[in-house]
Short mmCIF file of C-alpha atoms and ligand atoms in Angstrom, two decimals:
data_model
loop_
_atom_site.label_atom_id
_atom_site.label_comp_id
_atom_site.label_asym_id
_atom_site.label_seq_id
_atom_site.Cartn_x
_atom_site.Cartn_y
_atom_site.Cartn_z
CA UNK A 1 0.00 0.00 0.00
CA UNK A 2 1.38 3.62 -1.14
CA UNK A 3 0.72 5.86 2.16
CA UNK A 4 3.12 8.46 1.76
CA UNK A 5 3.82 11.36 -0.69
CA UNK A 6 6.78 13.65 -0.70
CA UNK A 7 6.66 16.97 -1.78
CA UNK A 8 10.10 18.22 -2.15
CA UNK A 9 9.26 22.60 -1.52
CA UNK A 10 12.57 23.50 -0.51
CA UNK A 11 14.48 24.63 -3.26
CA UNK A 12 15.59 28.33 -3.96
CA UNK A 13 13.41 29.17 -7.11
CA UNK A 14 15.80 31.32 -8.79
CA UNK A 15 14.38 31.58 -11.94
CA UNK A 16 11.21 33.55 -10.48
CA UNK A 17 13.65 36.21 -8.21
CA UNK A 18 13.14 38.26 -7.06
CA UNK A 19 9.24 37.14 -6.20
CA UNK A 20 10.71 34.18 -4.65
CA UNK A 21 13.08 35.90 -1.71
CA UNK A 22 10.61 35.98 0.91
CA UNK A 23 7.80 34.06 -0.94
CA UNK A 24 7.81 30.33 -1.87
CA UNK A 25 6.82 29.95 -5.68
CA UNK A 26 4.89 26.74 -4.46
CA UNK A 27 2.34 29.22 -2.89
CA UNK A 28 2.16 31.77 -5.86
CA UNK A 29 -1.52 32.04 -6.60
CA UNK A 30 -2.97 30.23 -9.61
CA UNK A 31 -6.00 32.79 -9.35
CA UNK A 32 -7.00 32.10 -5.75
CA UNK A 33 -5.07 29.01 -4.92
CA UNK A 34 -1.81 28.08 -4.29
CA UNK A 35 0.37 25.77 -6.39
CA UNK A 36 0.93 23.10 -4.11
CA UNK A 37 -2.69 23.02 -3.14
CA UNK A 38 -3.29 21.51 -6.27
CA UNK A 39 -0.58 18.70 -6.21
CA UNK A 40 -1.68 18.11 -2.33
CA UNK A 41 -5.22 17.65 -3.41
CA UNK A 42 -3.74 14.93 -6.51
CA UNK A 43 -2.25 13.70 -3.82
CA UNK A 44 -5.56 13.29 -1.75
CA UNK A 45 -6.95 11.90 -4.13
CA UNK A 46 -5.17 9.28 -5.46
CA UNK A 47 -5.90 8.08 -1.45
CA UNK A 48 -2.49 9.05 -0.31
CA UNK A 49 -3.05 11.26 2.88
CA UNK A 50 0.38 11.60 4.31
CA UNK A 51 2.07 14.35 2.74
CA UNK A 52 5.71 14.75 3.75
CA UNK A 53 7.10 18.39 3.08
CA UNK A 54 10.24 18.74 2.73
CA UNK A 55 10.85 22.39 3.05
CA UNK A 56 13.56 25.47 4.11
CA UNK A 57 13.88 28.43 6.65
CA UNK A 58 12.29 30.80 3.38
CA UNK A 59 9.32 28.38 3.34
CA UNK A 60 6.95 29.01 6.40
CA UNK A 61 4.10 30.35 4.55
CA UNK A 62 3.34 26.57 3.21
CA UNK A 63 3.23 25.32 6.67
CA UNK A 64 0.68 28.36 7.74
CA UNK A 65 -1.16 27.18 4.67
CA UNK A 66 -2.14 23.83 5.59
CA UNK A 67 -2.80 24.55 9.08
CA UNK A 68 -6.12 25.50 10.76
CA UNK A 69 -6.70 29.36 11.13
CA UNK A 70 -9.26 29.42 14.04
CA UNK A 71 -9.45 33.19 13.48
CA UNK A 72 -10.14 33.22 10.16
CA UNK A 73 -12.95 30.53 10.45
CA UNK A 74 -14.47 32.62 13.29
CA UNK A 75 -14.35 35.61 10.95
CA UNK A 76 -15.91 33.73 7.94
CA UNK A 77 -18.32 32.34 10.19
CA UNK A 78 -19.42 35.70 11.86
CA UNK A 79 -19.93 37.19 8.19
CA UNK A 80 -22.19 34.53 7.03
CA UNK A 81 -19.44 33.15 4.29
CA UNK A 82 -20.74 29.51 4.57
CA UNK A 83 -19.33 28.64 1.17
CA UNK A 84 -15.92 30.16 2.01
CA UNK A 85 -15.60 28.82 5.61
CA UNK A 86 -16.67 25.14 4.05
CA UNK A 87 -14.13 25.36 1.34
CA UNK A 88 -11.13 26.20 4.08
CA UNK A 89 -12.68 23.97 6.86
CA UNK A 90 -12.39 21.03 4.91
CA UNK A 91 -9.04 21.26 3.34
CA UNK A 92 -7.38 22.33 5.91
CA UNK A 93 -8.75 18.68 8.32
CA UNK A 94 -8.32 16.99 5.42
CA UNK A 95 -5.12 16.76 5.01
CA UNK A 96 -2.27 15.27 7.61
CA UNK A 97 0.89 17.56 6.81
CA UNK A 98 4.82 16.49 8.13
CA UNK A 99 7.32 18.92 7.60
CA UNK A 100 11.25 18.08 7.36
CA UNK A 101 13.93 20.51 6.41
CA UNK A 102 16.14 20.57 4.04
CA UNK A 103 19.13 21.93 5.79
CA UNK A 104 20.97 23.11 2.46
CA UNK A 105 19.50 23.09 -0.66
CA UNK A 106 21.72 20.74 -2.56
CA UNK A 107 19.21 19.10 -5.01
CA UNK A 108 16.20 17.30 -5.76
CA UNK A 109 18.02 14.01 -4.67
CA UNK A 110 19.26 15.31 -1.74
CA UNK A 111 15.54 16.36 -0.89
CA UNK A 112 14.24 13.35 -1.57
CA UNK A 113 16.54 11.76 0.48
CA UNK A 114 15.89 14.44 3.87
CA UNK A 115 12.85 12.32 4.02
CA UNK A 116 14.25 8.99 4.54
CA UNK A 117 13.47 9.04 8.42
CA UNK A 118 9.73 9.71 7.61
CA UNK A 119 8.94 7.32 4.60
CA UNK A 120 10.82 4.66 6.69
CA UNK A 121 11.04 1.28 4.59
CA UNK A 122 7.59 0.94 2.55
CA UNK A 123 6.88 2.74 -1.07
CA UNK A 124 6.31 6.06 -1.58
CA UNK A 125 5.31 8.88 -4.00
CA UNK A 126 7.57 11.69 -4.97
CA UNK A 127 5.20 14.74 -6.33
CA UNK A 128 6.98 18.23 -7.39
CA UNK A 129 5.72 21.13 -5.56
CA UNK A 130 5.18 23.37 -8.87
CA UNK A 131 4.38 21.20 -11.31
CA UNK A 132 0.25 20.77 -11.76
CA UNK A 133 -1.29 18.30 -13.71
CA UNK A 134 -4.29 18.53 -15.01
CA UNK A 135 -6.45 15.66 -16.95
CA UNK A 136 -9.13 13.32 -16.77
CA UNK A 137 -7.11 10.72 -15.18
CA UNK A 138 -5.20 11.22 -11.72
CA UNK A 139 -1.61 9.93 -12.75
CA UNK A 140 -0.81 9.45 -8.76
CA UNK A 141 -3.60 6.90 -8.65
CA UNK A 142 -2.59 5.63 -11.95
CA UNK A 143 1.56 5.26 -10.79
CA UNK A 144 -0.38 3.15 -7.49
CA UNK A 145 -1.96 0.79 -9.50
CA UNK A 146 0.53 -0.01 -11.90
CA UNK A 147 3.07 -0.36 -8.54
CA UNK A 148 0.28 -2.58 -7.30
CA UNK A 149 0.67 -4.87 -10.28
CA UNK A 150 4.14 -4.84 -10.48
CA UNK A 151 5.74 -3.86 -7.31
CA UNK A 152 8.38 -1.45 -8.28
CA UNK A 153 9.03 2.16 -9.14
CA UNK A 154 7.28 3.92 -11.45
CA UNK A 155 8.21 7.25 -13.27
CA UNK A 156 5.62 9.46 -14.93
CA UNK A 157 6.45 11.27 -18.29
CA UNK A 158 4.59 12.90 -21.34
CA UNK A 159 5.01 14.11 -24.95
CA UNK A 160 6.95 16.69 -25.56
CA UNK A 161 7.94 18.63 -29.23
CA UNK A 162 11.19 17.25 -29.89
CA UNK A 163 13.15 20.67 -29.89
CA UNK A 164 12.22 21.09 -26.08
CA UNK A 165 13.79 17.52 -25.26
CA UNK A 166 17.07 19.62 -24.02
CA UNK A 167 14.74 21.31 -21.11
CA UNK A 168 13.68 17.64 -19.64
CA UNK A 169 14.92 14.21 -18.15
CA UNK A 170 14.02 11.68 -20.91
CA UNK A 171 13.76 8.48 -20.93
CA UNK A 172 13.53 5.50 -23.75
CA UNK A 173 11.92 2.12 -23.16
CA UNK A 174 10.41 -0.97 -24.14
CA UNK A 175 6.98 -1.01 -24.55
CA UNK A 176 4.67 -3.36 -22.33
CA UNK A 177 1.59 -2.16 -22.56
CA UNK A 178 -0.50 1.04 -23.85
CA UNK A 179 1.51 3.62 -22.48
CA UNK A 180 3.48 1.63 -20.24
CA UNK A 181 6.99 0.61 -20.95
CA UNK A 182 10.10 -0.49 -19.30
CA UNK A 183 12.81 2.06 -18.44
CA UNK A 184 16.24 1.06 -20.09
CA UNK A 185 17.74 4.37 -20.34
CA UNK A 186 17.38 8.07 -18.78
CA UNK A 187 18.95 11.14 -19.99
CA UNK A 188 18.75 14.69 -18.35
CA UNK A 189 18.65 17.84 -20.59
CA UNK A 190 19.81 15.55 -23.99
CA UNK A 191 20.36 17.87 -27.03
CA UNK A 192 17.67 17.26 -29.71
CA UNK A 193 19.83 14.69 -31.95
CA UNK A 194 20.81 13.14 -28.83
CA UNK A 195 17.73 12.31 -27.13
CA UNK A 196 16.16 8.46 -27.19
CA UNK A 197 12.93 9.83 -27.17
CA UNK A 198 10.75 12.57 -26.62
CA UNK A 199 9.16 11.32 -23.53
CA UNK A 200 10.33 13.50 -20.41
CA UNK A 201 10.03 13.16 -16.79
CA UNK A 202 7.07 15.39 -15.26
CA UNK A 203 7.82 15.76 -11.78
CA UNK A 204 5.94 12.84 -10.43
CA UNK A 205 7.23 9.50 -9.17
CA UNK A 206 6.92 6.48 -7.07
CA UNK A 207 9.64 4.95 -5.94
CA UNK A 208 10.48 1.72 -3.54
CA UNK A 209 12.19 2.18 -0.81
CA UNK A 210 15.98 1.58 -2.65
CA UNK A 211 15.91 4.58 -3.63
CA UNK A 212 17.28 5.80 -0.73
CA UNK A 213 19.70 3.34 -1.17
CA UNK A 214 20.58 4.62 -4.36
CA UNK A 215 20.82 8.64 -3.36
CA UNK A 216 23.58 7.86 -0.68
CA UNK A 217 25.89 6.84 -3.80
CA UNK A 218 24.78 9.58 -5.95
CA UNK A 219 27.66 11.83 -7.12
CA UNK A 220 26.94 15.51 -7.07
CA UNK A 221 25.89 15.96 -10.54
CA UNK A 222 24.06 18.86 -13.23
CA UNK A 223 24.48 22.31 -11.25
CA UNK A 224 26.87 21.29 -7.99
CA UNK A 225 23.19 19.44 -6.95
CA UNK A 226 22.35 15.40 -6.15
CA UNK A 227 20.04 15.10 -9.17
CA UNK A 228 17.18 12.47 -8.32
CA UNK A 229 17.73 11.43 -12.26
CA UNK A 230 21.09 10.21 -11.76
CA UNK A 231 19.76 8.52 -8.82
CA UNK A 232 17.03 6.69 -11.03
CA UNK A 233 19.51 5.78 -13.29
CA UNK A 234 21.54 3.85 -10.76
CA UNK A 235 18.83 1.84 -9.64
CA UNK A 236 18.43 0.60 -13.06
CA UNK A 237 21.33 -1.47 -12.16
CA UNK A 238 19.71 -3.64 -9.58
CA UNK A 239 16.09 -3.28 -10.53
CA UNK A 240 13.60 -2.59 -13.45
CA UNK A 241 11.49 1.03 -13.25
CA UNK A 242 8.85 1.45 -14.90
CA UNK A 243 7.35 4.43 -16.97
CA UNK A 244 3.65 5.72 -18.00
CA UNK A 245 2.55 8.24 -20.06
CA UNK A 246 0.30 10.56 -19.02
CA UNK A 247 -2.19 12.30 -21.18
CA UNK A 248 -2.64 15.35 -19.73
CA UNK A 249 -1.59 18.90 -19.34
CA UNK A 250 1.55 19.57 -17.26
CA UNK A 251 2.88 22.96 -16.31
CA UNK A 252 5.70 23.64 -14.82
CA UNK A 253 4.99 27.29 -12.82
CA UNK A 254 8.54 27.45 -11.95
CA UNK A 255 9.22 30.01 -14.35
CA UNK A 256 7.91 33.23 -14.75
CA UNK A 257 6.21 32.11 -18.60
CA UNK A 258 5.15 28.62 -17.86
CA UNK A 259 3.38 30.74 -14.36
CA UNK A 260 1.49 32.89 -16.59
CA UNK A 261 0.75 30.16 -19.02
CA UNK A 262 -1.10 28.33 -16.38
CA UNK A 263 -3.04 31.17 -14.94
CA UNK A 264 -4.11 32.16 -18.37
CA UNK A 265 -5.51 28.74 -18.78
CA UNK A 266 -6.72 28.09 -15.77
CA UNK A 267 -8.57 31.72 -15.75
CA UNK A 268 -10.08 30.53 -19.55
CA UNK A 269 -11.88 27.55 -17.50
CA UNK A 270 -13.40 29.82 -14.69
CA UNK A 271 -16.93 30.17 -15.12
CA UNK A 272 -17.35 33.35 -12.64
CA UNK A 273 -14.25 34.72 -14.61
CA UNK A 274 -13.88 33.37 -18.06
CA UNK A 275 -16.18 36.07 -19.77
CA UNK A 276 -14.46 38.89 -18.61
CA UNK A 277 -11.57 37.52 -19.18
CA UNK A 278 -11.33 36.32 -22.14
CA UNK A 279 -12.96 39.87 -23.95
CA UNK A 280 -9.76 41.75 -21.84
CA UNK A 281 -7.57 39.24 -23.71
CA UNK A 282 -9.57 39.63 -27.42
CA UNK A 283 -8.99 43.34 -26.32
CA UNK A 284 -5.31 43.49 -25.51
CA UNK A 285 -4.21 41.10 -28.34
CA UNK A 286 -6.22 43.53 -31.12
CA UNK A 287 -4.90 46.35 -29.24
CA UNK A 288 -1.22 45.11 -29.39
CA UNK A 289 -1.42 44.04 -32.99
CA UNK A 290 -2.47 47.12 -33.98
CA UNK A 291 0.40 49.27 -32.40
CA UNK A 292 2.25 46.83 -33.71
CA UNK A 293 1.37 46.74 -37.35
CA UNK A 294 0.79 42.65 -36.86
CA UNK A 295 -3.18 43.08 -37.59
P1 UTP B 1 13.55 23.09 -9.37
O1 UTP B 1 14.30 22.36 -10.39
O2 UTP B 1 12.38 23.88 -9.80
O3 UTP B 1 14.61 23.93 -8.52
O4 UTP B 1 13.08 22.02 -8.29
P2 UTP B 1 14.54 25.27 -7.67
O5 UTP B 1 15.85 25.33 -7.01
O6 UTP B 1 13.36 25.36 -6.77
O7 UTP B 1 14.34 26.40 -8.78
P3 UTP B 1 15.44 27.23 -9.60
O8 UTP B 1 16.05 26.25 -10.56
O9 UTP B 1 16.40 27.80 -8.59
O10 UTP B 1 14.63 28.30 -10.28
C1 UTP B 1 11.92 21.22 -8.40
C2 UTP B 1 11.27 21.05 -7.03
O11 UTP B 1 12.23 20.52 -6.13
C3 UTP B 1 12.38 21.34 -4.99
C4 UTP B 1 11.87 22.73 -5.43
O12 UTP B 1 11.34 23.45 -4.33
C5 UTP B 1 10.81 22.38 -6.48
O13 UTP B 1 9.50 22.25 -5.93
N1 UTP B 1 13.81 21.35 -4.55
C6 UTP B 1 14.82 21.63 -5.43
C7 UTP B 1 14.11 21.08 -3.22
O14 UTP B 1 13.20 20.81 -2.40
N2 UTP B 1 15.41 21.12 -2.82
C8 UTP B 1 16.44 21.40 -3.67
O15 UTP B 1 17.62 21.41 -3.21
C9 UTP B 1 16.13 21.67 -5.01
#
């Protein structure tokens, strides 16, 4: 049984400074809610209600987040905001939050392997703090069940266009079934002619427990940091890892454009927004084109 989920938070966010010196990017707003609500509520979802945060001195606004604000339910509830007080109420007893911390910031792998204490020996799922997912299908549940048939790890990736291979970890396999295939290699940030395939890494994963095994032998890699991909890449020595692709939209809000991607579309599928919304953008596009000469 998958119990656990970590949710590595802890890392500097550099590409979003100077927004991200006293604010975690995991709690920029994606209209009214944070970033890592969403992958906590994936998480909840796919039954996994132990979320493990592994977080840093800059990062107490997460913890406030998924705590229980008496004060603010009081006030809710003395100005007749059932809706509101309902919506916070319930998240916030939902969910059962651990926070570690990442003492330095030396790398995905090193985060990932912070939480060793917590996960203890037993599976667990791995689930980037800025990367949302959004589709039909919840890929957590999905990585569970195909873990549940298989009993190893499993590594989620999707399509991308092969000139953006360079940006991702990507991986090449054999196929076993629809969109499920064996690992045999794993490449991070190939160049274009380089890369086995255009399937990259999304930022979720479920891993046995040998991972941990696996990180304590990782050399520092990419960027001075433990890279969890090298990591993956030496457990392929001792046993298989899966991969499934997932058919769904990922963005990465780590970076200032893929963060206004995703509010864009996330505002377009509002219903008390989308109107007005989508005229200002009909508006401002027209309005640029024409300065512009582009119309
Ligand atoms: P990123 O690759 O987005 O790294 O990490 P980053 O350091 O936060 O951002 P940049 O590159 O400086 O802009 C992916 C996830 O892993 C966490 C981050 O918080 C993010 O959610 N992470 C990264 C850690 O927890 N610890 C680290 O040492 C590095």
């Amino acid at each position: 049984m998958v119990r656990k989920a970590v949710l590595p938070v802890a890392g500097w966010g550099t590409r979003f400074l100077p927004a991200t010196k006293a604010m975690p990017k995991e709690m920029f707003p994606i209209i009214d809610k944070p970033v890592v609500q969403f992958i906590v509520e994936e998480c909840l979802h796919a039954g996994v209600e132990n979320i493990i945060f592994v977080t840093g001195r800059h990062k107490r606004p997460i913890e406030h987040h998924f705590d229980i604000n008496t004060d603010l339910e009081k006030h809710l509830e003395q100005g007749g905001k059932d809706e509101l007080l309902a919506n916070i109420r319930e998240f916030s007893r939902l969910t059962n939050p651990i926070y570690i911390r990442q003492k330095e910031q030396l790398g995905l792998g090193h985060a990932v392997l912070v939480s060793e204490p917590v996960v203890g020996n037993e599976p667990f799922v791995v689930a980037l703090g800025d990367v949302i997912i959004d589709g039909e299908e919840n890929v957590i549940r999905r990585m569970i069940e195909i873990h549940e048939r298989f009993g190893k790890s499993v590594v989620a990736v999707f399509e991308v266009d092969r000139k953006k291979v360079s940006k991702y970890g990507i991986v090449s396999g054999k196929f076993i079934e629809e969109d499920v295939y064996l690992i045999d290699d794993l490449v991070e940030k190939p160049k274009e002619e380089e890369a086995p395939s255009n399937l990259a890494i999304v930022g979720r994963y479920l891993f046995t427990p040998k991972i941990f095994e696996k990180l304590k032998i990782t050399p520092v890699g990419k960027g001075g940091e433990i890279q969890l991909t090298d990591a993956i890449k030496l457990m392929l020595e001792d046993e298989v890892v899966y991969s499934i692709k997932v058919n769904a939209k990922v963005y990465d809000t780590g970076t200032p454009i893929g963060y206004l991607m995703t509010l864009v579309e996330f505002a377009l599928e509002r219903k008390d927004i989308k109107d007005e919304f989508l005229e200002f953008l009909e508006h401002t596009v027209s309005r640029y084109n024409q300065r512009t000469g582009k119309a």
